[in-house]
């Protein structure tokens, strides 16, 4: 009767974990990137990027006419932008930076895939743009319909551009734009007062976007409005919060404000020594805006004032963000939601990235990183395996005690503790390395999931993107059958290797005395196979390598201590 009950409990527990895990994972863990490849007819081919023109519109976007981007770009005077990492243009109507493409990043791994478009003009699908201006009591400032004149024909790292406008009321405005080879635009806003009296001028900057991020926010990754205020990163407000609660205001000296996606960032960076007021705003429908404004300046007649700020628009490359942070932008690398283990994830990323530069293959770098981690953990793991092997050697005696005191639980516990003391066995010693590896595993998970350096990185054979799940599924006979298994049944080759390696590892561990634990440990490898299948292939490569090194280390222990192997074999 007890055996049947134990089996039923184990089956129920397995079903709850197997079918409940997708709901838990969707809330607490960011999903892996969409599949980069598919296997059909035994051939691996890139997955095409979704057709933006045929994607469903949000209700707010559908309520207004969405214009063709090409027509909009041709419909206004523009100054081109050209750098190694950014291309696009500046709209002279409104002085908006509303056309930004990242030529070094593609939508998919296909050679003919379109580059990532980050900014798009107002009125187009997924409109996203930035601008700068002035406000002030009684000031006739530029607005969205103001047409500026340009000094310069192209914005490049070697050729800045200056936009000018005269309001006809005694004030002239200038916006000087300079860009570096990466993703940062420096903006100098100048007002000259040639009128007869003083005027109050208050410079501001803004970023506007339509719709939520295509990357979902979760417990471990933040997307949406973001900023650093008074020396602390703010991940507390997302698009849903703005929908429910409305505008959010902040004041700070130093810091920055913007929008973040999983891999992309658009951020306004005021002068880091100047106080500013920032806001996350909710507009009509699904329109959102972040902006900042400085304190007003009373500008006397015949005087001028210049304020300098910056606009970052591009990819969240870790080294690039850190360079800007060292250049004076407070906590700029926190635009990546590193989470609680920031202090630990940074060295793991640094080591992984260095290994990648040496090997030119991220999969090989992950394997070498696993070797490094295991080398550091070797002494602790040796103690764990010795403890586990010792537990195996005393299990016949434990079994005898269970039979002898099966009707006297307190006496059984007392005798077991005496046995552990005599044999110098600590049943909890084997748990320490497991707890020590939890932050390592989670830190690596965050690094692989959040850093753009991992995106679209191939490994070997059919694995063309380590940040996406394994595309080679068993249930469709590795692509020979023309159907896609549901997510919780999409078991790939890497997941199977993970299950097998865990099973082999458990076989070397001591068998639990409790019957329910035995059942759970018997099905755990195959349950983990299902749970881990949707995760990024790079994470499975790490776990499989770690399991194989654990097996090798246990084998080495048994070879070094034949008495432990003999005790295990006798059992």
Coordinates of C-alpha atoms in Angstrom, one line a residue:
X1 CA 0.0 0.0 0.0
X2 CA 2.8 2.4 0.9
X3 CA 4.6 1.6 -2.4
X4 CA 1.5 2.5 -4.3
X5 CA 1.1 5.7 -2.4
X6 CA 4.7 6.7 -3.0
X7 CA 4.4 6.0 -6.7
X8 CA 1.2 8.1 -6.9
X9 CA 2.8 11.0 -5.0
X10 CA 5.9 10.9 -7.3
X11 CA 3.7 10.9 -10.4
X12 CA 1.6 13.8 -9.1
X13 CA 4.7 15.8 -8.2
X14 CA 6.2 15.1 -11.6
X15 CA 3.0 16.2 -13.4
X16 CA 2.8 19.4 -11.3
X17 CA 6.4 20.3 -12.1
X18 CA 6.3 19.3 -15.8
X19 CA 3.0 21.1 -16.7
X20 CA 3.3 23.9 -14.1
X21 CA 6.8 24.9 -15.0
X22 CA 5.9 26.8 -18.3
X23 CA 3.7 29.1 -16.3
X24 CA 6.3 29.6 -13.6
X25 CA 9.1 30.1 -16.1
X26 CA 7.1 32.7 -18.2
X27 CA 6.7 34.8 -15.1
X28 CA 10.1 34.5 -13.4
X29 CA 12.5 33.8 -16.2
X30 CA 13.0 35.6 -19.5
X31 CA 12.5 33.2 -22.4
X32 CA 15.3 32.3 -24.7
X33 CA 15.5 34.1 -28.0
X34 CA 13.1 33.0 -30.7
X35 CA 14.5 30.0 -32.7
X36 CA 17.1 31.3 -35.2
X37 CA 17.0 28.1 -37.3
X38 CA 14.6 25.3 -38.2
X39 CA 15.3 21.8 -39.4
X40 CA 13.1 20.6 -42.3
X41 CA 13.9 17.6 -44.4
X42 CA 17.1 17.1 -42.5
X43 CA 18.4 20.6 -43.5
X44 CA 19.0 23.5 -41.2
X45 CA 17.7 26.8 -42.5
X46 CA 17.4 30.3 -40.9
X47 CA 14.0 31.3 -39.6
X48 CA 12.7 34.3 -41.4
X49 CA 12.1 37.5 -39.5
X50 CA 8.4 38.3 -38.9
X51 CA 6.9 40.5 -41.6
X52 CA 6.3 43.8 -39.8
X53 CA 3.8 44.9 -42.5
X54 CA 1.5 42.0 -41.8
X55 CA 1.8 42.0 -38.0
X56 CA -1.4 42.9 -36.1
X57 CA -1.6 46.5 -35.0
X58 CA -2.4 47.5 -31.4
X59 CA -5.9 49.0 -31.0
X60 CA -4.4 52.5 -30.6
X61 CA -2.3 52.1 -33.7
X62 CA -5.1 50.7 -35.7
X63 CA -7.3 53.7 -34.8
X64 CA -5.0 56.0 -36.6
X65 CA -3.5 55.7 -40.1
X66 CA 0.0 54.2 -40.1
X67 CA 2.0 55.7 -42.9
X68 CA 4.6 54.0 -45.1
X69 CA 8.1 54.6 -43.6
X70 CA 9.8 55.2 -46.9
X71 CA 7.3 57.8 -47.9
X72 CA 7.6 59.6 -44.5
X73 CA 11.4 59.6 -44.8
X74 CA 11.2 61.2 -48.2
X75 CA 8.6 63.7 -47.2
X76 CA 10.8 65.9 -45.0
X77 CA 14.3 67.5 -45.3
X78 CA 16.9 65.4 -43.7
X79 CA 20.6 65.2 -42.8
X80 CA 22.1 61.7 -43.1
X81 CA 23.9 59.9 -40.2
X82 CA 26.7 57.5 -41.0
X83 CA 29.0 55.8 -38.5
X84 CA 30.4 52.2 -38.3
X85 CA 27.6 51.2 -36.0
X86 CA 24.7 53.6 -36.8
X87 CA 23.0 54.8 -40.0
X88 CA 19.9 56.9 -40.5
X89 CA 19.0 60.5 -40.6
X90 CA 17.9 63.6 -38.7
X91 CA 14.6 65.2 -39.6
X92 CA 15.0 69.0 -40.0
X93 CA 11.3 69.4 -39.4
X94 CA 11.1 69.4 -35.6
X95 CA 14.9 68.6 -35.2
X96 CA 14.1 65.0 -34.5
X97 CA 16.4 62.1 -34.5
X98 CA 13.9 59.6 -35.9
X99 CA 15.6 57.3 -38.3
X100 CA 18.2 55.0 -36.7
X101 CA 19.4 51.6 -38.1
X102 CA 22.1 49.3 -36.5
X103 CA 23.9 47.8 -39.6
X104 CA 26.1 45.5 -37.5
X105 CA 23.1 43.7 -36.0
X106 CA 20.5 41.7 -38.0
X107 CA 17.0 40.5 -37.4
X108 CA 18.0 36.9 -38.0
X109 CA 21.1 34.9 -38.8
X110 CA 20.2 34.8 -42.5
X111 CA 22.7 36.6 -44.7
X112 CA 20.0 38.6 -46.4
X113 CA 18.3 39.5 -43.1
X114 CA 17.4 43.2 -42.6
X115 CA 19.4 45.2 -40.0
X116 CA 17.9 46.1 -36.7
X117 CA 15.8 49.3 -36.9
X118 CA 15.6 51.1 -33.6
X119 CA 14.1 54.6 -34.5
X120 CA 11.3 55.2 -36.8
X121 CA 9.5 58.5 -37.6
X122 CA 6.2 59.6 -36.0
X123 CA 3.2 58.2 -37.9
X124 CA 4.9 55.0 -38.9
X125 CA 4.6 51.6 -37.4
X126 CA 6.5 51.3 -34.1
X127 CA 7.4 55.0 -34.1
X128 CA 10.4 55.7 -31.9
X129 CA 12.4 59.0 -31.9
X130 CA 14.2 61.6 -29.8
X131 CA 14.3 65.4 -29.8
X132 CA 15.6 68.4 -27.9
X133 CA 14.1 71.9 -27.3
X134 CA 13.4 74.7 -24.9
X135 CA 10.4 76.0 -23.0
X136 CA 9.9 79.1 -20.9
X137 CA 7.4 81.7 -19.8
X138 CA 6.6 83.9 -22.8
X139 CA 9.3 82.3 -24.9
X140 CA 8.5 81.5 -28.5
X141 CA 10.4 78.3 -28.7
X142 CA 10.7 75.8 -31.6
X143 CA 8.1 73.0 -31.8
X144 CA 7.4 69.9 -33.9
X145 CA 6.6 71.9 -37.0
X146 CA 9.7 74.1 -36.9
X147 CA 11.9 73.7 -39.9
X148 CA 15.6 74.1 -39.0
X149 CA 18.5 75.0 -41.3
X150 CA 21.6 72.8 -41.2
X151 CA 25.3 73.6 -41.2
X152 CA 26.8 70.5 -42.5
X153 CA 25.7 67.8 -45.0
X154 CA 26.2 64.6 -43.0
X155 CA 26.6 63.6 -39.3
X156 CA 29.7 61.4 -39.0
X157 CA 32.3 60.9 -36.2
X158 CA 34.5 63.4 -38.2
X159 CA 31.8 65.9 -39.2
X160 CA 29.4 67.4 -36.6
X161 CA 26.2 69.1 -37.7
X162 CA 24.6 72.3 -36.3
X163 CA 20.9 73.1 -36.7
X164 CA 19.8 76.7 -36.4
X165 CA 16.5 78.6 -36.1
X166 CA 15.5 82.2 -35.5
X167 CA 12.2 82.8 -33.8
X168 CA 11.9 86.3 -35.1
X169 CA 11.3 87.6 -31.6
X170 CA 14.9 88.3 -30.6
X171 CA 16.1 84.8 -29.9
X172 CA 18.2 82.4 -32.0
X173 CA 18.5 78.7 -31.2
X174 CA 21.2 76.2 -32.2
X175 CA 21.6 72.5 -31.7
X176 CA 25.1 71.1 -32.4
X177 CA 25.2 67.4 -32.9
X178 CA 28.4 65.3 -32.7
X179 CA 28.6 61.5 -32.8
X180 CA 31.3 59.0 -31.8
X181 CA 32.1 55.7 -33.6
X182 CA 29.8 53.8 -31.3
X183 CA 26.3 54.9 -30.2
X184 CA 26.6 58.2 -28.4
X185 CA 25.4 61.6 -29.8
X186 CA 26.6 64.7 -28.0
X187 CA 24.0 67.5 -28.1
X188 CA 24.9 71.2 -27.4
X189 CA 21.8 73.4 -27.0
X190 CA 22.5 77.1 -27.3
X191 CA 20.2 80.1 -27.0
X192 CA 21.3 83.6 -27.9
X193 CA 19.1 86.5 -26.7
X194 CA 19.4 89.4 -29.1
X195 CA 16.1 91.0 -27.8
X196 CA 15.7 94.1 -25.6
X197 CA 14.8 92.2 -22.4
X198 CA 15.6 89.1 -20.4
X199 CA 13.9 85.8 -21.2
X200 CA 13.6 82.5 -19.2
X201 CA 14.8 79.5 -21.1
X202 CA 14.5 75.9 -19.9
X203 CA 16.1 73.2 -22.1
X204 CA 14.7 69.7 -22.3
X205 CA 15.1 66.4 -24.1
X206 CA 12.6 63.6 -24.8
X207 CA 12.3 60.1 -26.3
X208 CA 8.9 59.0 -27.6
X209 CA 7.9 55.5 -28.6
X210 CA 4.7 53.7 -29.7
X211 CA 3.8 50.4 -28.1
X212 CA 5.3 48.1 -25.5
X213 CA 8.7 46.4 -26.0
X214 CA 8.6 43.2 -28.0
X215 CA 10.7 41.7 -25.3
X216 CA 8.5 40.8 -22.3
X217 CA 9.5 42.0 -18.8
X218 CA 9.8 39.4 -16.1
X219 CA 11.2 38.8 -12.6
X220 CA 14.7 38.6 -14.0
X221 CA 14.7 41.1 -16.9
X222 CA 13.3 44.6 -17.1
X223 CA 12.1 46.2 -20.3
X224 CA 10.4 49.6 -20.7
X225 CA 11.2 52.9 -18.9
X226 CA 14.4 52.9 -17.1
X227 CA 16.7 55.4 -15.4
X228 CA 19.4 56.1 -12.9
X229 CA 18.4 58.7 -10.3
X230 CA 20.5 59.9 -7.4
X231 CA 23.0 57.0 -7.8
X232 CA 20.5 54.2 -8.0
X233 CA 19.1 52.3 -11.0
X234 CA 15.3 52.3 -11.2
X235 CA 13.7 49.1 -12.6
X236 CA 10.4 49.6 -10.7
X237 CA 8.3 51.1 -13.6
X238 CA 7.4 49.2 -16.7
X239 CA 4.8 49.9 -19.5
X240 CA 2.1 48.1 -17.6
X241 CA 2.7 50.3 -14.5
X242 CA 2.3 53.5 -16.7
X243 CA -0.9 52.0 -18.2
X244 CA -2.3 51.5 -14.7
X245 CA -0.9 54.4 -12.7
X246 CA 0.0 57.1 -15.2
X247 CA 3.0 59.4 -15.2
X248 CA 5.9 58.9 -12.8
X249 CA 8.3 61.8 -11.8
X250 CA 11.8 61.9 -10.5
X251 CA 14.5 64.4 -9.6
X252 CA 18.2 63.8 -9.6
X253 CA 21.7 65.3 -10.0
X254 CA 23.5 63.1 -12.4
X255 CA 22.1 59.9 -13.9
X256 CA 20.1 59.3 -17.1
X257 CA 16.6 58.3 -18.3
X258 CA 15.4 56.2 -21.3
X259 CA 13.7 53.1 -22.7
X260 CA 15.3 49.7 -22.6
X261 CA 14.6 46.4 -24.5
X262 CA 16.5 43.2 -24.0
X263 CA 19.4 44.1 -26.2
X264 CA 18.7 47.8 -27.2
X265 CA 18.8 51.1 -25.3
X266 CA 17.7 54.6 -26.0
X267 CA 18.8 57.0 -23.2
X268 CA 19.0 60.7 -22.5
X269 CA 22.1 61.7 -20.5
X270 CA 21.9 65.3 -19.0
X271 CA 25.0 67.0 -17.7
X272 CA 26.1 64.7 -14.8
X273 CA 26.8 67.7 -12.5
X274 CA 23.4 69.4 -13.2
X275 CA 20.1 68.7 -11.4
X276 CA 17.2 67.7 -13.6
X277 CA 13.6 66.6 -13.4
X278 CA 12.7 63.4 -15.2
X279 CA 9.4 61.9 -16.1
X280 CA 8.0 58.6 -17.4
X281 CA 4.8 59.6 -19.3
X282 CA 1.8 57.7 -20.7
X283 CA 0.1 59.3 -23.7
X284 CA -2.9 58.4 -25.8
X285 CA -3.3 54.8 -26.6
X286 CA 0.1 53.0 -26.4
X287 CA 2.2 56.1 -26.7
X288 CA 5.0 56.6 -24.1
X289 CA 7.6 59.2 -23.4
X290 CA 10.5 59.8 -21.2
X291 CA 11.9 63.3 -20.8
X292 CA 14.0 65.5 -18.7
X293 CA 14.2 69.3 -18.2
X294 CA 16.8 71.5 -16.5
X295 CA 16.1 74.4 -14.2
X296 CA 15.2 77.6 -16.1
X297 CA 17.9 80.2 -16.8
X298 CA 17.1 83.9 -16.9
X299 CA 18.9 85.0 -20.0
X300 CA 19.7 88.7 -20.1
X301 CA 19.7 90.7 -23.4
X302 CA 22.8 90.3 -25.4
X303 CA 23.7 87.0 -23.6
X304 CA 23.7 83.4 -24.6
X305 CA 23.7 80.1 -22.7
X306 CA 24.8 76.6 -23.8
X307 CA 23.8 73.3 -22.1
X308 CA 25.4 69.9 -23.1
X309 CA 23.6 66.6 -22.9
X310 CA 24.0 63.2 -24.7
X311 CA 21.7 60.7 -26.4
X312 CA 22.6 57.0 -26.5
X313 CA 20.8 55.0 -29.1
X314 CA 22.1 51.5 -29.9
X315 CA 23.1 48.1 -28.6
X316 CA 23.8 47.3 -25.0
X317 CA 27.3 46.0 -25.6
X318 CA 28.8 45.5 -22.1
X319 CA 32.3 46.8 -22.9
X320 CA 30.8 49.9 -24.7
X321 CA 28.5 50.7 -21.7
X322 CA 31.4 50.3 -19.3
X323 CA 33.5 52.7 -21.3
X324 CA 30.8 55.3 -21.2
X325 CA 30.4 54.7 -17.4
X326 CA 34.2 55.2 -16.9
X327 CA 33.7 58.4 -19.0
X328 CA 31.4 59.8 -16.3
X329 CA 27.9 58.5 -16.9
X330 CA 26.6 57.2 -13.6
X331 CA 25.9 53.5 -13.5
X332 CA 25.4 53.3 -17.3
X333 CA 26.0 49.6 -17.4
X334 CA 23.0 49.0 -15.2
X335 CA 20.9 49.5 -18.3
X336 CA 21.5 45.7 -18.4
X337 CA 19.3 44.3 -15.6
X338 CA 22.1 42.3 -14.0
X339 CA 20.0 41.7 -10.8
X340 CA 21.2 40.7 -7.4
X341 CA 24.4 38.9 -8.5
X342 CA 25.9 41.9 -10.4
X343 CA 29.2 41.6 -8.5
X344 CA 29.4 38.0 -9.5
X345 CA 28.1 38.2 -13.1
X346 CA 30.6 40.8 -14.1
X347 CA 33.7 38.6 -13.7
X348 CA 31.9 35.7 -15.2
X349 CA 31.1 37.8 -18.3
X350 CA 34.6 39.2 -18.4
X351 CA 36.1 35.7 -18.4
X352 CA 33.6 34.3 -20.9
X353 CA 34.2 37.2 -23.3
X354 CA 37.9 36.8 -23.0
X355 CA 37.7 33.1 -23.8
X356 CA 35.5 34.0 -26.8
X357 CA 38.1 36.4 -28.1
X358 CA 40.7 33.6 -27.8
X359 CA 38.7 30.8 -29.3
X360 CA 36.3 32.7 -31.6
X361 CA 33.5 30.3 -30.7
X362 CA 31.1 31.0 -27.8
X363 CA 30.2 27.4 -27.4
X364 CA 33.9 26.5 -26.8
X365 CA 34.2 29.5 -24.5
X366 CA 31.3 28.2 -22.4
X367 CA 32.9 24.8 -22.2
X368 CA 36.2 26.3 -21.1
X369 CA 34.4 28.5 -18.6
X370 CA 32.9 25.4 -17.1
X371 CA 36.3 23.9 -16.8
X372 CA 37.5 27.1 -15.0
X373 CA 34.5 27.0 -12.6
X374 CA 35.0 23.3 -11.9
X375 CA 38.7 23.9 -11.2
X376 CA 37.9 26.5 -8.6
X377 CA 35.3 24.2 -7.1
X378 CA 37.5 21.1 -7.2
X379 CA 38.5 21.0 -3.5
X380 CA 34.9 21.6 -2.3
X381 CA 33.6 19.0 -4.8
X382 CA 36.1 16.5 -3.6
X383 CA 34.7 16.8 -0.1
X384 CA 31.2 16.5 -1.5
X385 CA 32.0 13.3 -3.4
X386 CA 33.9 11.8 -0.5
X387 CA 30.9 12.5 1.7
X388 CA 28.6 10.9 -0.9
X389 CA 30.8 7.9 -1.3
X390 CA 31.0 7.5 2.5
X391 CA 27.2 7.7 2.6
X392 CA 27.1 4.8 0.1
X393 CA 29.4 2.7 2.2
X394 CA 27.2 3.1 5.4
X395 CA 23.9 2.5 3.6
X396 CA 23.8 -1.3 4.4
X397 CA 24.1 -0.4 8.1
X398 CA 21.5 2.3 7.7
X399 CA 19.2 -0.2 6.1
X400 CA 19.7 -2.6 9.0
X401 CA 18.9 0.1 11.5
X402 CA 15.7 0.9 9.5
X403 CA 14.6 -2.7 9.7
X404 CA 15.5 -3.0 13.4
X405 CA 13.8 0.2 14.6
X406 CA 11.0 0.5 12.0
X407 CA 8.4 0.9 14.7
X408 CA 10.4 3.4 16.8
X409 CA 11.2 6.5 14.8
X410 CA 12.9 8.5 17.6
X411 CA 15.2 5.6 18.4
X412 CA 16.0 5.2 14.7
X413 CA 17.0 8.8 14.4
X414 CA 19.2 8.5 17.5
X415 CA 20.9 5.4 16.2
X416 CA 21.5 6.9 12.8
X417 CA 23.2 10.0 14.3
X418 CA 25.4 7.6 16.4
X419 CA 26.3 5.7 13.2
X420 CA 27.2 8.9 11.4
X421 CA 29.4 9.9 14.3
X422 CA 31.2 6.5 14.5
X423 CA 31.8 6.4 10.7
X424 CA 32.7 10.1 10.6
X425 CA 30.1 10.8 7.9
X426 CA 28.3 14.1 7.5
X427 CA 25.1 13.7 5.5
X428 CA 24.8 17.4 4.9
X429 CA 28.4 17.8 3.6
X430 CA 27.3 16.9 0.1
X431 CA 24.9 19.8 -0.1
X432 CA 27.5 22.6 0.2
X433 CA 28.9 22.5 -3.3
X434 CA 25.3 22.5 -4.6
X435 CA 24.5 25.7 -2.8
X436 CA 27.8 27.3 -3.9
X437 CA 27.0 26.5 -7.5
X438 CA 23.5 28.1 -7.4
X439 CA 24.8 31.7 -7.7
X440 CA 27.3 30.5 -10.4
X441 CA 24.6 28.9 -12.4
X442 CA 22.2 31.8 -12.1
X443 CA 24.9 34.3 -12.9
X444 CA 25.8 32.4 -16.1
X445 CA 22.1 32.1 -16.9
X446 CA 21.7 35.9 -16.7
X447 CA 24.9 36.5 -18.7
X448 CA 23.8 34.1 -21.5
X449 CA 20.3 35.5 -21.6
X450 CA 20.9 39.2 -21.3
X451 CA 24.2 40.1 -23.0
X452 CA 24.0 40.9 -26.7
X453 CA 27.5 39.4 -27.2
X454 CA 25.7 36.0 -27.0
X455 CA 23.1 36.8 -29.6
X456 CA 23.2 34.8 -32.8
X457 CA 26.5 33.1 -31.8
X458 CA 26.9 29.7 -33.5
X459 CA 28.5 26.6 -31.9
X460 CA 28.9 23.5 -34.0
X461 CA 26.8 21.5 -36.6
X462 CA 23.1 22.4 -36.2
X463 CA 23.5 24.9 -33.3
X464 CA 23.6 28.2 -35.1
X465 CA 22.4 30.4 -32.2
X466 CA 23.5 29.6 -28.6
X467 CA 21.0 32.2 -27.2
X468 CA 18.0 30.3 -28.8
X469 CA 16.7 26.8 -27.9
X470 CA 18.1 23.7 -29.6
X471 CA 16.2 23.5 -33.0
X472 CA 16.7 19.7 -33.5
X473 CA 13.7 18.0 -32.0
X474 CA 13.1 14.3 -31.4
X475 CA 9.3 14.3 -31.8
X476 CA 9.5 15.5 -35.4
X477 CA 12.3 13.1 -36.1
X478 CA 14.9 15.9 -36.2
X479 CA 13.0 17.9 -38.8
X480 CA 12.1 15.0 -41.1
X481 CA 8.4 15.4 -40.2
X482 CA 6.8 18.7 -41.1
X483 CA 5.4 19.8 -37.8
X484 CA 6.6 21.8 -34.8
X485 CA 6.1 20.1 -31.4
X486 CA 4.5 22.2 -28.6
X487 CA 7.0 24.0 -26.4
X488 CA 6.8 21.6 -23.4
X489 CA 7.4 18.6 -25.7
X490 CA 10.1 20.2 -27.9
X491 CA 12.8 17.9 -26.7
X492 CA 16.1 18.5 -28.5
X493 CA 19.3 16.6 -28.7
X494 CA 21.0 18.8 -26.0
X495 CA 18.1 18.2 -23.6
X496 CA 18.4 14.4 -24.1
X497 CA 22.2 14.6 -23.4
X498 CA 21.4 16.6 -20.3
X499 CA 19.0 14.0 -19.1
X500 CA 21.4 11.1 -19.8
X501 CA 24.3 12.9 -18.1
X502 CA 22.2 13.7 -15.0
X503 CA 21.1 10.0 -14.8
X504 CA 24.7 8.9 -15.0
X505 CA 25.6 11.4 -12.3
X506 CA 22.8 10.2 -10.0
X507 CA 23.8 6.6 -10.5
X508 CA 27.1 7.4 -8.8
X509 CA 25.4 9.2 -5.8
X510 CA 24.2 7.3 -2.8
X511 CA 20.6 6.0 -3.1
X512 CA 18.2 7.9 -0.8
X513 CA 16.8 5.9 2.1
X514 CA 13.3 7.4 1.8
X515 CA 11.1 5.7 -0.8
X516 CA 9.6 9.0 -2.0
X517 CA 13.0 10.5 -2.5
X518 CA 14.0 7.4 -4.4
X519 CA 11.1 7.9 -6.8
X520 CA 11.8 11.6 -7.2
X521 CA 15.5 11.0 -7.9
X522 CA 14.7 8.3 -10.4
X523 CA 12.6 10.6 -12.5
X524 CA 14.5 13.9 -11.8
X525 CA 16.9 13.6 -14.8
X526 CA 14.1 13.0 -17.3
X527 CA 12.0 15.7 -15.7
X528 CA 14.8 18.2 -16.0
X529 CA 15.2 17.2 -19.6
X530 CA 11.7 18.6 -20.2
X531 CA 12.1 21.6 -18.0
X532 CA 15.4 22.7 -19.6
X533 CA 14.6 22.0 -23.2
X534 CA 13.1 25.5 -23.9
X535 CA 16.2 27.2 -22.4
X536 CA 19.0 28.7 -24.5
X537 CA 21.3 26.1 -26.0
X538 CA 24.3 27.8 -24.4
X539 CA 23.0 27.1 -20.9
X540 CA 22.4 23.4 -21.7
X541 CA 26.0 23.2 -23.1
X542 CA 27.2 24.5 -19.7
X543 CA 25.1 22.1 -17.7
X544 CA 26.0 19.0 -19.8
X545 CA 29.7 19.9 -19.5
X546 CA 29.4 20.4 -15.8
X547 CA 27.6 17.0 -15.4
X548 CA 30.3 15.2 -17.4
X549 CA 33.1 16.9 -15.3
X550 CA 31.2 15.8 -12.2
X551 CA 31.1 12.2 -13.4
X552 CA 34.8 12.4 -14.3
X553 CA 35.7 13.7 -10.9
X554 CA 33.6 11.0 -9.1
X555 CA 35.4 8.4 -11.2
X556 CA 38.7 9.9 -10.2
X557 CA 37.7 9.8 -6.6
X558 CA 36.8 6.1 -6.8
X559 CA 40.0 5.3 -8.6
X560 CA 42.0 7.2 -5.9
X561 CA 40.1 5.5 -3.0
X562 CA 39.5 1.9 -4.0
X563 CA 37.8 1.2 -0.7
X564 CA 35.0 3.6 -1.5
X565 CA 34.4 1.9 -4.9
X566 CA 34.4 -1.5 -3.2
X567 CA 31.9 -0.4 -0.7
X568 CA 29.7 1.0 -3.4
X569 CA 30.0 -2.2 -5.4
X570 CA 29.2 -4.3 -2.4
X571 CA 26.0 -2.4 -1.9

